[in-house]
Amino acid sequence: MKAVFIFALMTLRMLFRRRTLWGILLVILLALGAISSVPNFDVSNQGRFILDFGLFGIEIGALLLALGLAANLYPRDRETRTLMPLIAVPLSRWQYLLGRFFGAALVQAAALLVTCLGLMLILLFHGLSIPNDLLPATLLIIVEGWFLLSTVFFFSFFTSPPLNWPLTTMLFVLSQMSVAEFVNVLPSAPGLMRAVRMILPHADVFHIKDPIAHGFEIEPVYFLIAIFYGLCYSIFMLSLALAVFRGRDLK
Amino acid sequence: MMKLFIGITFSLIMLLFTGCRTDYDISEVAPQDFLDSESHADHDHAPGEACTHEEVLLDEHVEDPHAGHDHAPGEPCNNEESIGEHVEDSHAGHNHAAGTRNHGTQWFFNQPWAAPFIWGKLFRDGAIFLTLGIVIFIITGRRRRK
């Protein structure tokens, strides 16, 4: 695991040097600022609106970060031929994948925490209180971001980056659907659609913006179960990605 | 080989757990008391009958908009107005405590954070995906070594 740790740190430094990260972060923060600057027209509970849309913005930010950080990693390593010497001696393929994943996951988590801080500052600027569950809600979005990151890695091993973006976005949209909505996409084959939906994650597990915006308390055990679910699904996607990567002929 | 066997057996046992369906929405697997909670204060249903609380409250007033007032013979009834009166009044006779189900809030309470009966299923799904991940990792590693 020491090799994975060192490679993850290398990945982390490399990603911090890239302009993509800072560009996406700036876009998210500008979007949060724009949400808060929408006039409330004397409607009460403006804080509810800022929280709801702010957390939604952070979630979209998690998708953009996953794509921006990871869609290019493997294709670029292959194109610049840095992949061959790496997996020839110091790293096995699973160590390469885990190193790249952990590095990108840490950068993504740091960026999402910065956006959470941005949202807190916006709430304070408007004289609104910060809900207790805002940080745990961001933590759940971070876990959802890791799931998206593992999906991006999975697609990156057999598609080009321009195709990776729509595929991951499509999976993101499909995983937001309830079973009934998903079955309605192809109502003539409900059994097949239910079976396919079983493999997709339930992304609504990570969404707690509604109760937070309406001042509901959430039981702590729910956070643990949701995090466990998200991490397990990320491991499953990573193992699928590794299965594809192991089968690739890199010559 | 033994790890593989244990992994697959474990996944199958988890899939056969009571209450397991191919996949589910919260509204599909919710117990009746969860769907009914706090919305039946002033009306009853036959067992198994679906609740259409909003419908009951609105329709019982709308269907008979002349119940609370009389007209002189030949006097036109300002029907729309009276319907409006009754619709507005339909929520006047009862209150919902904060945090309980209310009219049209099913979408809000049919979310995983509000449905503790789904948490066990989530845990089970997580365990299945974890086991499948480990099994795939082992199988693809073995194939590569061969």
mmCIF file of C-alpha atoms in Angstrom:
data_model
loop_
_atom_site.group_PDB
_atom_site.id
_atom_site.type_symbol
_atom_site.label_atom_id
_atom_site.label_comp_id
_atom_site.label_asym_id
_atom_site.label_seq_id
_atom_site.Cartn_x
_atom_site.Cartn_y
_atom_site.Cartn_z
ATOM 1 C CA MET A 1 0.000 0.000 0.000
ATOM 2 C CA LYS A 2 3.017 2.309 0.375
ATOM 3 C CA ALA A 3 3.376 2.413 -3.410
ATOM 4 C CA VAL A 4 -0.299 3.359 -3.744
ATOM 5 C CA PHE A 5 0.109 6.129 -1.157
ATOM 6 C CA ILE A 6 3.166 7.606 -2.900
ATOM 7 C CA PHE A 7 1.501 7.423 -6.298
ATOM 8 C CA ALA A 8 -1.656 9.037 -4.872
ATOM 9 C CA LEU A 9 0.450 11.943 -3.570
ATOM 10 C CA MET A 10 2.078 12.304 -6.993
ATOM 11 C CA THR A 11 -1.378 12.379 -8.584
ATOM 12 C CA LEU A 12 -2.583 14.920 -6.024
ATOM 13 C CA ARG A 13 0.347 17.276 -6.773
ATOM 14 C CA MET A 14 -0.161 16.860 -10.501
ATOM 15 C CA LEU A 15 -3.877 17.667 -10.286
ATOM 16 C CA PHE A 16 -3.279 20.750 -8.135
ATOM 17 C CA ARG A 17 -0.957 22.051 -10.846
ATOM 18 C CA ARG A 18 -3.654 21.729 -13.499
ATOM 19 C CA ARG A 19 -5.809 24.693 -14.398
ATOM 20 C CA THR A 20 -8.895 22.501 -14.848
ATOM 21 C CA LEU A 21 -9.369 22.150 -11.091
ATOM 22 C CA TRP A 22 -9.165 25.881 -10.418
ATOM 23 C CA GLY A 23 -11.421 26.663 -13.373
ATOM 24 C CA ILE A 24 -14.172 24.305 -12.195
ATOM 25 C CA LEU A 25 -13.842 25.516 -8.603
ATOM 26 C CA LEU A 26 -14.204 29.116 -9.745
ATOM 27 C CA VAL A 27 -17.289 28.243 -11.797
ATOM 28 C CA ILE A 28 -18.951 26.529 -8.807
ATOM 29 C CA LEU A 29 -18.203 29.438 -6.471
ATOM 30 C CA LEU A 30 -19.480 31.941 -9.035
ATOM 31 C CA ALA A 31 -22.656 29.865 -9.434
ATOM 32 C CA LEU A 32 -23.178 29.848 -5.653
ATOM 33 C CA GLY A 33 -22.654 33.611 -5.587
ATOM 34 C CA ALA A 34 -25.163 34.026 -8.406
ATOM 35 C CA ILE A 35 -27.749 31.891 -6.592
ATOM 36 C CA SER A 36 -27.456 34.022 -3.490
ATOM 37 C CA SER A 37 -27.742 37.251 -5.441
ATOM 38 C CA VAL A 38 -31.130 36.369 -6.912
ATOM 39 C CA PRO A 39 -33.564 38.899 -5.389
ATOM 40 C CA ASN A 40 -36.092 37.354 -3.022
ATOM 41 C CA PHE A 41 -38.902 39.790 -3.893
ATOM 42 C CA ASP A 42 -39.867 39.861 -0.218
ATOM 43 C CA VAL A 43 -40.575 36.138 -0.190
ATOM 44 C CA SER A 44 -39.835 34.758 3.255
ATOM 45 C CA ASN A 45 -37.312 31.959 3.871
ATOM 46 C CA GLN A 46 -34.737 33.084 1.359
ATOM 47 C CA GLY A 47 -32.242 30.949 3.293
ATOM 48 C CA ARG A 48 -34.190 27.853 2.281
ATOM 49 C CA PHE A 49 -33.799 28.784 -1.375
ATOM 50 C CA ILE A 50 -30.066 29.481 -1.040
ATOM 51 C CA LEU A 51 -29.478 26.193 0.813
ATOM 52 C CA ASP A 52 -31.512 24.087 -1.576
ATOM 53 C CA PHE A 53 -29.987 25.464 -4.743
ATOM 54 C CA GLY A 54 -26.551 25.818 -3.153
ATOM 55 C CA LEU A 55 -26.376 22.107 -2.277
ATOM 56 C CA PHE A 56 -27.680 21.257 -5.733
ATOM 57 C CA GLY A 57 -24.897 23.419 -7.187
ATOM 58 C CA ILE A 58 -22.309 21.588 -5.078
ATOM 59 C CA GLU A 59 -23.666 18.258 -6.341
ATOM 60 C CA ILE A 60 -23.330 19.375 -9.968
ATOM 61 C CA GLY A 61 -19.863 20.597 -9.005
ATOM 62 C CA ALA A 62 -19.015 17.070 -7.828
ATOM 63 C CA LEU A 63 -19.960 15.745 -11.279
ATOM 64 C CA LEU A 64 -17.912 18.415 -13.060
ATOM 65 C CA LEU A 65 -14.919 17.810 -10.790
ATOM 66 C CA ALA A 66 -15.060 14.038 -11.319
ATOM 67 C CA LEU A 67 -15.089 14.516 -15.079
ATOM 68 C CA GLY A 68 -12.584 17.351 -15.168
ATOM 69 C CA LEU A 69 -10.093 15.604 -12.895
ATOM 70 C CA ALA A 70 -10.245 11.983 -14.015
ATOM 71 C CA ALA A 71 -11.508 11.739 -17.602
ATOM 72 C CA ASN A 72 -8.075 12.629 -18.979
ATOM 73 C CA LEU A 73 -5.799 10.825 -16.518
ATOM 74 C CA TYR A 74 -5.486 7.404 -18.108
ATOM 75 C CA PRO A 75 -5.721 8.567 -21.771
ATOM 76 C CA ARG A 76 -2.989 11.141 -21.164
ATOM 77 C CA ASP A 77 -0.748 8.612 -19.379
ATOM 78 C CA ARG A 78 -1.134 6.326 -22.326
ATOM 79 C CA GLU A 79 -0.594 9.043 -24.899
ATOM 80 C CA THR A 80 2.543 10.392 -23.245
ATOM 81 C CA ARG A 81 3.753 6.799 -22.667
ATOM 82 C CA THR A 82 4.311 7.344 -18.936
ATOM 83 C CA LEU A 83 1.978 4.424 -18.254
ATOM 84 C CA MET A 84 4.271 1.716 -19.646
ATOM 85 C CA PRO A 85 7.289 2.294 -17.372
ATOM 86 C CA LEU A 86 4.966 2.802 -14.392
ATOM 87 C CA ILE A 87 3.208 -0.554 -14.618
ATOM 88 C CA ALA A 88 6.296 -2.354 -15.956
ATOM 89 C CA VAL A 89 8.196 -2.225 -12.666
ATOM 90 C CA PRO A 90 7.080 -0.189 -9.648
ATOM 91 C CA LEU A 91 3.291 -0.576 -9.802
ATOM 92 C CA SER A 92 0.826 -3.295 -10.625
ATOM 93 C CA ARG A 93 -2.331 -2.301 -12.479
ATOM 94 C CA TRP A 94 -4.527 -2.209 -9.371
ATOM 95 C CA GLN A 95 -1.958 -0.041 -7.600
ATOM 96 C CA TYR A 96 -1.926 2.346 -10.555
ATOM 97 C CA LEU A 97 -5.726 2.574 -10.513
ATOM 98 C CA LEU A 98 -5.967 3.011 -6.735
ATOM 99 C CA GLY A 99 -3.156 5.592 -6.689
ATOM 100 C CA ARG A 100 -4.815 7.663 -9.387
ATOM 101 C CA PHE A 101 -8.240 7.268 -7.719
ATOM 102 C CA PHE A 102 -7.107 8.254 -4.210
ATOM 103 C CA GLY A 103 -5.185 11.261 -5.530
ATOM 104 C CA ALA A 104 -8.175 12.506 -7.535
ATOM 105 C CA ALA A 105 -10.606 11.680 -4.669
ATOM 106 C CA LEU A 106 -8.600 13.786 -2.196
ATOM 107 C CA VAL A 107 -8.451 16.735 -4.570
ATOM 108 C CA GLN A 108 -12.185 16.441 -5.283
ATOM 109 C CA ALA A 109 -13.035 16.262 -1.568
ATOM 110 C CA ALA A 110 -10.891 19.320 -0.821
ATOM 111 C CA ALA A 111 -12.539 21.277 -3.634
ATOM 112 C CA LEU A 112 -16.044 20.328 -2.458
ATOM 113 C CA LEU A 113 -15.216 21.346 1.114
ATOM 114 C CA VAL A 114 -14.097 24.725 -0.230
ATOM 115 C CA THR A 115 -17.459 25.110 -1.989
ATOM 116 C CA CYS A 116 -19.211 24.167 1.261
ATOM 117 C CA LEU A 117 -17.248 26.889 3.047
ATOM 118 C CA GLY A 118 -18.279 29.259 0.254
ATOM 119 C CA LEU A 119 -21.930 28.386 0.848
ATOM 120 C CA MET A 120 -21.510 28.954 4.596
ATOM 121 C CA LEU A 121 -19.976 32.386 3.944
ATOM 122 C CA ILE A 122 -22.864 33.280 1.628
ATOM 123 C CA LEU A 123 -25.378 32.284 4.332
ATOM 124 C CA LEU A 124 -23.522 34.343 6.929
ATOM 125 C CA PHE A 125 -23.294 37.290 4.532
ATOM 126 C CA HIS A 126 -27.087 37.254 4.249
ATOM 127 C CA GLY A 127 -27.468 37.080 8.020
ATOM 128 C CA LEU A 128 -28.798 33.508 7.917
ATOM 129 C CA SER A 129 -27.910 30.708 10.291
ATOM 130 C CA ILE A 130 -25.821 27.726 9.170
ATOM 131 C CA PRO A 131 -27.673 24.406 9.640
ATOM 132 C CA ASN A 132 -25.938 21.768 11.739
ATOM 133 C CA ASP A 133 -26.264 19.176 8.994
ATOM 134 C CA LEU A 134 -24.696 21.270 6.228
ATOM 135 C CA LEU A 135 -21.252 19.709 6.657
ATOM 136 C CA PRO A 136 -22.584 16.111 6.821
ATOM 137 C CA ALA A 137 -24.677 16.889 3.713
ATOM 138 C CA THR A 138 -21.494 17.972 1.934
ATOM 139 C CA LEU A 139 -19.809 14.790 3.139
ATOM 140 C CA LEU A 140 -22.555 12.751 1.451
ATOM 141 C CA ILE A 141 -22.059 14.748 -1.758
ATOM 142 C CA ILE A 142 -18.319 14.003 -1.506
ATOM 143 C CA VAL A 143 -19.130 10.265 -1.308
ATOM 144 C CA GLU A 144 -21.426 10.667 -4.325
ATOM 145 C CA GLY A 145 -18.537 12.457 -6.048
ATOM 146 C CA TRP A 146 -16.276 9.459 -5.357
ATOM 147 C CA PHE A 147 -18.854 7.171 -6.926
ATOM 148 C CA LEU A 148 -18.884 9.452 -9.996
ATOM 149 C CA LEU A 149 -15.087 9.473 -9.999
ATOM 150 C CA SER A 150 -14.953 5.669 -10.042
ATOM 151 C CA THR A 151 -17.501 5.718 -12.903
ATOM 152 C CA VAL A 152 -15.298 8.137 -14.849
ATOM 153 C CA PHE A 153 -12.315 5.807 -14.323
ATOM 154 C CA PHE A 154 -14.423 2.861 -15.487
ATOM 155 C CA PHE A 155 -15.394 4.606 -18.742
ATOM 156 C CA SER A 156 -11.932 6.082 -19.296
ATOM 157 C CA PHE A 157 -10.413 2.628 -19.813
ATOM 158 C CA PHE A 158 -12.421 1.944 -22.940
ATOM 159 C CA THR A 159 -13.712 5.285 -24.218
ATOM 160 C CA SER A 160 -12.168 8.583 -25.218
ATOM 161 C CA PRO A 161 -12.635 11.626 -22.923
ATOM 162 C CA PRO A 162 -15.218 13.289 -25.221
ATOM 163 C CA LEU A 163 -17.364 10.157 -24.934
ATOM 164 C CA ASN A 164 -16.661 9.748 -21.224
ATOM 165 C CA TRP A 165 -18.409 13.051 -20.401
ATOM 166 C CA PRO A 166 -21.841 12.190 -21.864
ATOM 167 C CA LEU A 167 -21.710 8.591 -20.622
ATOM 168 C CA THR A 168 -20.946 9.569 -17.032
ATOM 169 C CA THR A 169 -23.516 12.366 -17.154
ATOM 170 C CA MET A 170 -26.094 9.896 -18.465
ATOM 171 C CA LEU A 171 -25.336 7.488 -15.618
ATOM 172 C CA PHE A 172 -25.596 10.395 -13.181
ATOM 173 C CA VAL A 173 -29.048 11.286 -14.538
ATOM 174 C CA LEU A 174 -30.257 7.671 -14.619
ATOM 175 C CA SER A 175 -29.135 7.045 -11.053
ATOM 176 C CA GLN A 176 -31.298 9.989 -9.921
ATOM 177 C CA MET A 177 -34.415 8.282 -11.312
ATOM 178 C CA SER A 178 -36.791 6.298 -9.166
ATOM 179 C CA VAL A 179 -37.616 2.753 -10.279
ATOM 180 C CA ALA A 180 -41.033 3.871 -11.593
ATOM 181 C CA GLU A 181 -39.486 6.680 -13.632
ATOM 182 C CA PHE A 182 -36.794 4.351 -14.966
ATOM 183 C CA VAL A 183 -39.358 1.717 -16.012
ATOM 184 C CA ASN A 184 -41.311 4.447 -17.853
ATOM 185 C CA VAL A 185 -38.304 4.993 -20.119
ATOM 186 C CA LEU A 186 -39.138 1.633 -21.748
ATOM 187 C CA PRO A 187 -42.573 0.616 -20.424
ATOM 188 C CA SER A 188 -42.830 -2.390 -22.738
ATOM 189 C CA ALA A 189 -40.108 -4.252 -20.795
ATOM 190 C CA PRO A 190 -40.688 -3.551 -17.102
ATOM 191 C CA GLY A 191 -38.846 -6.675 -15.911
ATOM 192 C CA LEU A 192 -35.738 -5.836 -17.895
ATOM 193 C CA MET A 193 -35.797 -2.218 -16.779
ATOM 194 C CA ARG A 194 -36.147 -3.253 -13.125
ATOM 195 C CA ALA A 195 -33.214 -5.633 -13.479
ATOM 196 C CA VAL A 196 -31.076 -2.908 -15.095
ATOM 197 C CA ARG A 197 -32.105 -0.416 -12.418
ATOM 198 C CA MET A 198 -30.910 -2.860 -9.780
ATOM 199 C CA ILE A 199 -27.309 -2.415 -10.971
ATOM 200 C CA LEU A 200 -27.537 1.374 -10.930
ATOM 201 C CA PRO A 201 -27.103 3.171 -7.611
ATOM 202 C CA HIS A 202 -29.840 5.034 -5.771
ATOM 203 C CA ALA A 203 -28.379 8.532 -5.881
ATOM 204 C CA ASP A 204 -31.270 9.902 -3.799
ATOM 205 C CA VAL A 205 -29.548 8.292 -0.811
ATOM 206 C CA PHE A 206 -27.023 11.145 -0.921
ATOM 207 C CA HIS A 207 -29.584 13.930 -1.120
ATOM 208 C CA ILE A 208 -30.568 15.545 2.128
ATOM 209 C CA LYS A 209 -30.927 19.111 0.933
ATOM 210 C CA ASP A 210 -34.717 19.066 1.321
ATOM 211 C CA PRO A 211 -34.765 18.210 5.049
ATOM 212 C CA ILE A 212 -31.895 20.613 5.735
ATOM 213 C CA ALA A 213 -33.621 23.445 3.884
ATOM 214 C CA HIS A 214 -36.823 22.773 5.866
ATOM 215 C CA GLY A 215 -35.075 22.453 9.221
ATOM 216 C CA PHE A 216 -35.463 18.703 9.787
ATOM 217 C CA GLU A 217 -33.013 16.786 11.953
ATOM 218 C CA ILE A 218 -31.568 13.615 10.434
ATOM 219 C CA GLU A 219 -30.587 10.620 12.504
ATOM 220 C CA PRO A 220 -26.792 10.145 12.601
ATOM 221 C CA VAL A 221 -27.099 6.443 11.778
ATOM 222 C CA TYR A 222 -28.516 7.403 8.378
ATOM 223 C CA PHE A 223 -25.272 9.184 7.474
ATOM 224 C CA LEU A 224 -23.257 6.062 8.342
ATOM 225 C CA ILE A 225 -25.485 3.806 6.228
ATOM 226 C CA ALA A 226 -25.465 6.247 3.277
ATOM 227 C CA ILE A 227 -21.673 6.581 3.425
ATOM 228 C CA PHE A 228 -21.295 2.787 3.642
ATOM 229 C CA TYR A 229 -23.599 2.357 0.640
ATOM 230 C CA GLY A 230 -21.719 4.981 -1.403
ATOM 231 C CA LEU A 231 -18.289 3.576 -0.583
ATOM 232 C CA CYS A 232 -19.371 0.008 -1.392
ATOM 233 C CA TYR A 233 -20.759 1.107 -4.729
ATOM 234 C CA SER A 234 -17.542 3.014 -5.492
ATOM 235 C CA ILE A 235 -15.521 -0.139 -4.706
ATOM 236 C CA PHE A 236 -17.789 -2.117 -7.028
ATOM 237 C CA MET A 237 -17.268 0.401 -9.861
ATOM 238 C CA LEU A 238 -13.519 0.450 -9.250
ATOM 239 C CA SER A 239 -13.369 -3.342 -9.430
ATOM 240 C CA LEU A 240 -15.255 -3.191 -12.757
ATOM 241 C CA ALA A 241 -12.799 -0.546 -13.961
ATOM 242 C CA LEU A 242 -9.902 -2.748 -12.867
ATOM 243 C CA ALA A 243 -11.398 -5.734 -14.681
ATOM 244 C CA VAL A 244 -11.468 -3.672 -17.906
ATOM 245 C CA PHE A 245 -7.974 -2.288 -17.291
ATOM 246 C CA ARG A 246 -6.526 -5.732 -16.621
ATOM 247 C CA GLY A 247 -7.923 -6.967 -19.917
ATOM 248 C CA ARG A 248 -6.420 -4.105 -21.921
ATOM 249 C CA ASP A 249 -3.456 -4.735 -24.156
ATOM 250 C CA LEU A 250 -1.321 -1.633 -23.706
ATOM 251 C CA LYS A 251 1.078 -2.268 -26.611
ATOM 252 C CA MET B 1 -11.289 -20.912 -4.915
ATOM 253 C CA MET B 2 -12.767 -21.091 -1.425
ATOM 254 C CA LYS B 3 -12.880 -17.265 -1.159
ATOM 255 C CA LEU B 4 -14.696 -17.117 -4.453
ATOM 256 C CA PHE B 5 -17.224 -19.691 -3.356
ATOM 257 C CA ILE B 6 -17.826 -17.916 -0.046
ATOM 258 C CA GLY B 7 -18.222 -14.564 -1.831
ATOM 259 C CA ILE B 8 -20.783 -15.808 -4.325
ATOM 260 C CA THR B 9 -22.698 -17.772 -1.658
ATOM 261 C CA PHE B 10 -22.768 -14.716 0.609
ATOM 262 C CA SER B 11 -24.131 -12.543 -2.241
ATOM 263 C CA LEU B 12 -26.830 -15.075 -3.057
ATOM 264 C CA ILE B 13 -27.900 -15.394 0.578
ATOM 265 C CA MET B 14 -28.108 -11.622 0.867
ATOM 266 C CA LEU B 15 -30.210 -11.464 -2.300
ATOM 267 C CA LEU B 16 -32.619 -14.018 -0.860
ATOM 268 C CA PHE B 17 -33.265 -11.964 2.255
ATOM 269 C CA THR B 18 -36.889 -11.473 3.236
ATOM 270 C CA GLY B 19 -38.504 -8.564 1.485
ATOM 271 C CA CYS B 20 -35.952 -8.514 -1.299
ATOM 272 C CA ARG B 21 -37.317 -7.520 -4.682
ATOM 273 C CA THR B 22 -35.464 -6.922 -7.917
ATOM 274 C CA ASP B 23 -35.543 -3.234 -7.141
ATOM 275 C CA TYR B 24 -37.886 -0.909 -5.336
ATOM 276 C CA ASP B 25 -39.170 2.561 -4.711
ATOM 277 C CA ILE B 26 -39.875 3.618 -1.166
ATOM 278 C CA SER B 27 -43.578 4.025 -1.907
ATOM 279 C CA GLU B 28 -43.681 0.413 -3.171
ATOM 280 C CA VAL B 29 -42.256 -1.174 -0.053
ATOM 281 C CA ALA B 30 -43.414 1.251 2.605
ATOM 282 C CA PRO B 31 -45.600 -0.240 5.331
ATOM 283 C CA GLN B 32 -49.152 1.088 5.359
ATOM 284 C CA ASP B 33 -48.704 2.913 8.642
ATOM 285 C CA PHE B 34 -45.792 4.886 7.131
ATOM 286 C CA LEU B 35 -47.915 6.008 4.194
ATOM 287 C CA ASP B 36 -50.894 6.774 6.415
ATOM 288 C CA SER B 37 -49.159 8.469 9.310
ATOM 289 C CA GLU B 38 -50.907 11.541 10.620
ATOM 290 C CA SER B 39 -53.125 11.996 7.576
ATOM 291 C CA HIS B 40 -56.200 10.078 8.730
ATOM 292 C CA ALA B 41 -57.133 12.144 11.671
ATOM 293 C CA ASP B 42 -60.641 12.826 10.528
ATOM 294 C CA HIS B 43 -61.610 10.044 8.100
ATOM 295 C CA ASP B 44 -61.412 6.250 7.797
ATOM 296 C CA HIS B 45 -60.772 3.733 5.045
ATOM 297 C CA ALA B 46 -61.746 0.165 4.454
ATOM 298 C CA PRO B 47 -58.764 -2.189 4.961
ATOM 299 C CA GLY B 48 -56.466 -2.106 1.916
ATOM 300 C CA GLU B 49 -58.169 0.918 0.434
ATOM 301 C CA ALA B 50 -55.749 3.558 -0.780
ATOM 302 C CA CYS B 51 -55.963 6.915 0.899
ATOM 303 C CA THR B 52 -56.685 9.918 -1.238
ATOM 304 C CA HIS B 53 -56.829 12.329 1.597
ATOM 305 C CA GLU B 54 -56.664 15.435 -0.499
ATOM 306 C CA GLU B 55 -59.362 14.129 -2.754
ATOM 307 C CA VAL B 56 -61.615 13.317 0.177
ATOM 308 C CA LEU B 57 -61.208 16.686 1.745
ATOM 309 C CA LEU B 58 -61.695 18.614 -1.464
ATOM 310 C CA ASP B 59 -64.342 16.514 -3.165
ATOM 311 C CA GLU B 60 -66.692 16.129 -0.258
ATOM 312 C CA HIS B 61 -67.045 19.891 -0.278
ATOM 313 C CA VAL B 62 -66.910 20.434 -4.016
ATOM 314 C CA GLU B 63 -69.472 17.777 -4.877
ATOM 315 C CA ASP B 64 -72.090 19.408 -2.745
ATOM 316 C CA PRO B 65 -71.345 23.099 -2.856
ATOM 317 C CA HIS B 66 -74.901 23.971 -1.736
ATOM 318 C CA ALA B 67 -74.748 22.097 1.524
ATOM 319 C CA GLY B 68 -74.216 25.078 3.757
ATOM 320 C CA HIS B 69 -76.543 27.612 2.147
ATOM 321 C CA ASP B 70 -79.971 27.942 0.515
ATOM 322 C CA HIS B 71 -81.303 29.743 -2.497
ATOM 323 C CA ALA B 72 -84.686 31.245 -3.088
ATOM 324 C CA PRO B 73 -86.497 29.521 -5.980
ATOM 325 C CA GLY B 74 -85.262 30.946 -9.293
ATOM 326 C CA GLU B 75 -82.310 32.689 -7.682
ATOM 327 C CA PRO B 76 -79.090 31.935 -9.571
ATOM 328 C CA CYS B 77 -76.471 30.256 -7.513
ATOM 329 C CA ASN B 78 -73.033 31.780 -7.567
ATOM 330 C CA ASN B 79 -71.687 28.293 -7.817
ATOM 331 C CA GLU B 80 -68.012 29.026 -8.535
ATOM 332 C CA GLU B 81 -67.789 31.315 -5.586
ATOM 333 C CA SER B 82 -69.311 28.769 -3.259
ATOM 334 C CA ILE B 83 -67.006 26.058 -4.578
ATOM 335 C CA GLY B 84 -64.079 28.363 -3.906
ATOM 336 C CA GLU B 85 -65.337 28.930 -0.383
ATOM 337 C CA HIS B 86 -65.536 25.231 0.310
ATOM 338 C CA VAL B 87 -62.174 24.436 -1.247
ATOM 339 C CA GLU B 88 -60.552 27.093 0.848
ATOM 340 C CA ASP B 89 -62.281 25.721 3.909
ATOM 341 C CA SER B 90 -61.201 22.140 3.241
ATOM 342 C CA HIS B 91 -57.991 22.599 5.208
ATOM 343 C CA ALA B 92 -59.514 24.760 7.860
ATOM 344 C CA GLY B 93 -60.782 21.979 10.118
ATOM 345 C CA HIS B 94 -57.522 20.278 10.938
ATOM 346 C CA ASN B 95 -53.869 21.000 11.519
ATOM 347 C CA HIS B 96 -50.773 18.983 10.825
ATOM 348 C CA ALA B 97 -47.953 18.963 13.316
ATOM 349 C CA ALA B 98 -44.615 20.138 11.962
ATOM 350 C CA GLY B 99 -42.666 17.313 10.371
ATOM 351 C CA THR B 100 -45.649 15.095 9.640
ATOM 352 C CA ARG B 101 -47.215 14.145 6.332
ATOM 353 C CA ASN B 102 -49.384 16.795 4.825
ATOM 354 C CA HIS B 103 -51.343 17.227 1.628
ATOM 355 C CA GLY B 104 -49.121 16.684 -1.394
ATOM 356 C CA THR B 105 -45.924 16.096 0.562
ATOM 357 C CA GLN B 106 -45.509 12.408 -0.321
ATOM 358 C CA TRP B 107 -42.460 13.219 -2.463
ATOM 359 C CA PHE B 108 -40.829 14.804 0.581
ATOM 360 C CA PHE B 109 -41.331 11.904 2.961
ATOM 361 C CA ASN B 110 -40.713 9.204 0.360
ATOM 362 C CA GLN B 111 -36.993 9.891 0.485
ATOM 363 C CA PRO B 112 -34.452 7.517 2.053
ATOM 364 C CA TRP B 113 -33.553 9.805 4.979
ATOM 365 C CA ALA B 114 -37.209 9.796 6.108
ATOM 366 C CA ALA B 115 -37.830 6.069 5.678
ATOM 367 C CA PRO B 116 -36.007 4.029 8.340
ATOM 368 C CA PHE B 117 -37.517 0.772 7.031
ATOM 369 C CA ILE B 118 -35.390 1.181 3.876
ATOM 370 C CA TRP B 119 -32.078 1.557 5.733
ATOM 371 C CA GLY B 120 -31.641 -2.175 6.201
ATOM 372 C CA LYS B 121 -32.120 -2.687 2.468
ATOM 373 C CA LEU B 122 -29.538 0.003 1.758
ATOM 374 C CA PHE B 123 -27.074 -1.728 4.048
ATOM 375 C CA ARG B 124 -27.800 -5.054 2.358
ATOM 376 C CA ASP B 125 -27.338 -3.535 -1.121
ATOM 377 C CA GLY B 126 -24.035 -2.025 -0.015
ATOM 378 C CA ALA B 127 -22.858 -5.399 1.316
ATOM 379 C CA ILE B 128 -23.835 -7.094 -1.970
ATOM 380 C CA PHE B 129 -21.955 -4.535 -4.084
ATOM 381 C CA LEU B 130 -18.926 -4.814 -1.810
ATOM 382 C CA THR B 131 -18.928 -8.611 -2.106
ATOM 383 C CA LEU B 132 -19.377 -8.449 -5.873
ATOM 384 C CA GLY B 133 -16.487 -5.989 -6.088
ATOM 385 C CA ILE B 134 -14.208 -8.309 -4.129
ATOM 386 C CA VAL B 135 -15.294 -11.309 -6.229
ATOM 387 C CA ILE B 136 -14.592 -9.421 -9.499
ATOM 388 C CA PHE B 137 -11.205 -8.312 -8.126
ATOM 389 C CA ILE B 138 -10.256 -11.904 -7.271
ATOM 390 C CA ILE B 139 -11.573 -13.438 -10.499
ATOM 391 C CA THR B 140 -9.838 -10.933 -12.812
ATOM 392 C CA GLY B 141 -6.592 -11.261 -10.792
ATOM 393 C CA ARG B 142 -6.637 -15.057 -11.082
ATOM 394 C CA ARG B 143 -7.294 -14.974 -14.812
ATOM 395 C CA ARG B 144 -4.340 -12.631 -15.275
ATOM 396 C CA ARG B 145 -1.972 -14.872 -13.284
ATOM 397 C CA LYS B 146 -2.920 -17.864 -15.458
#
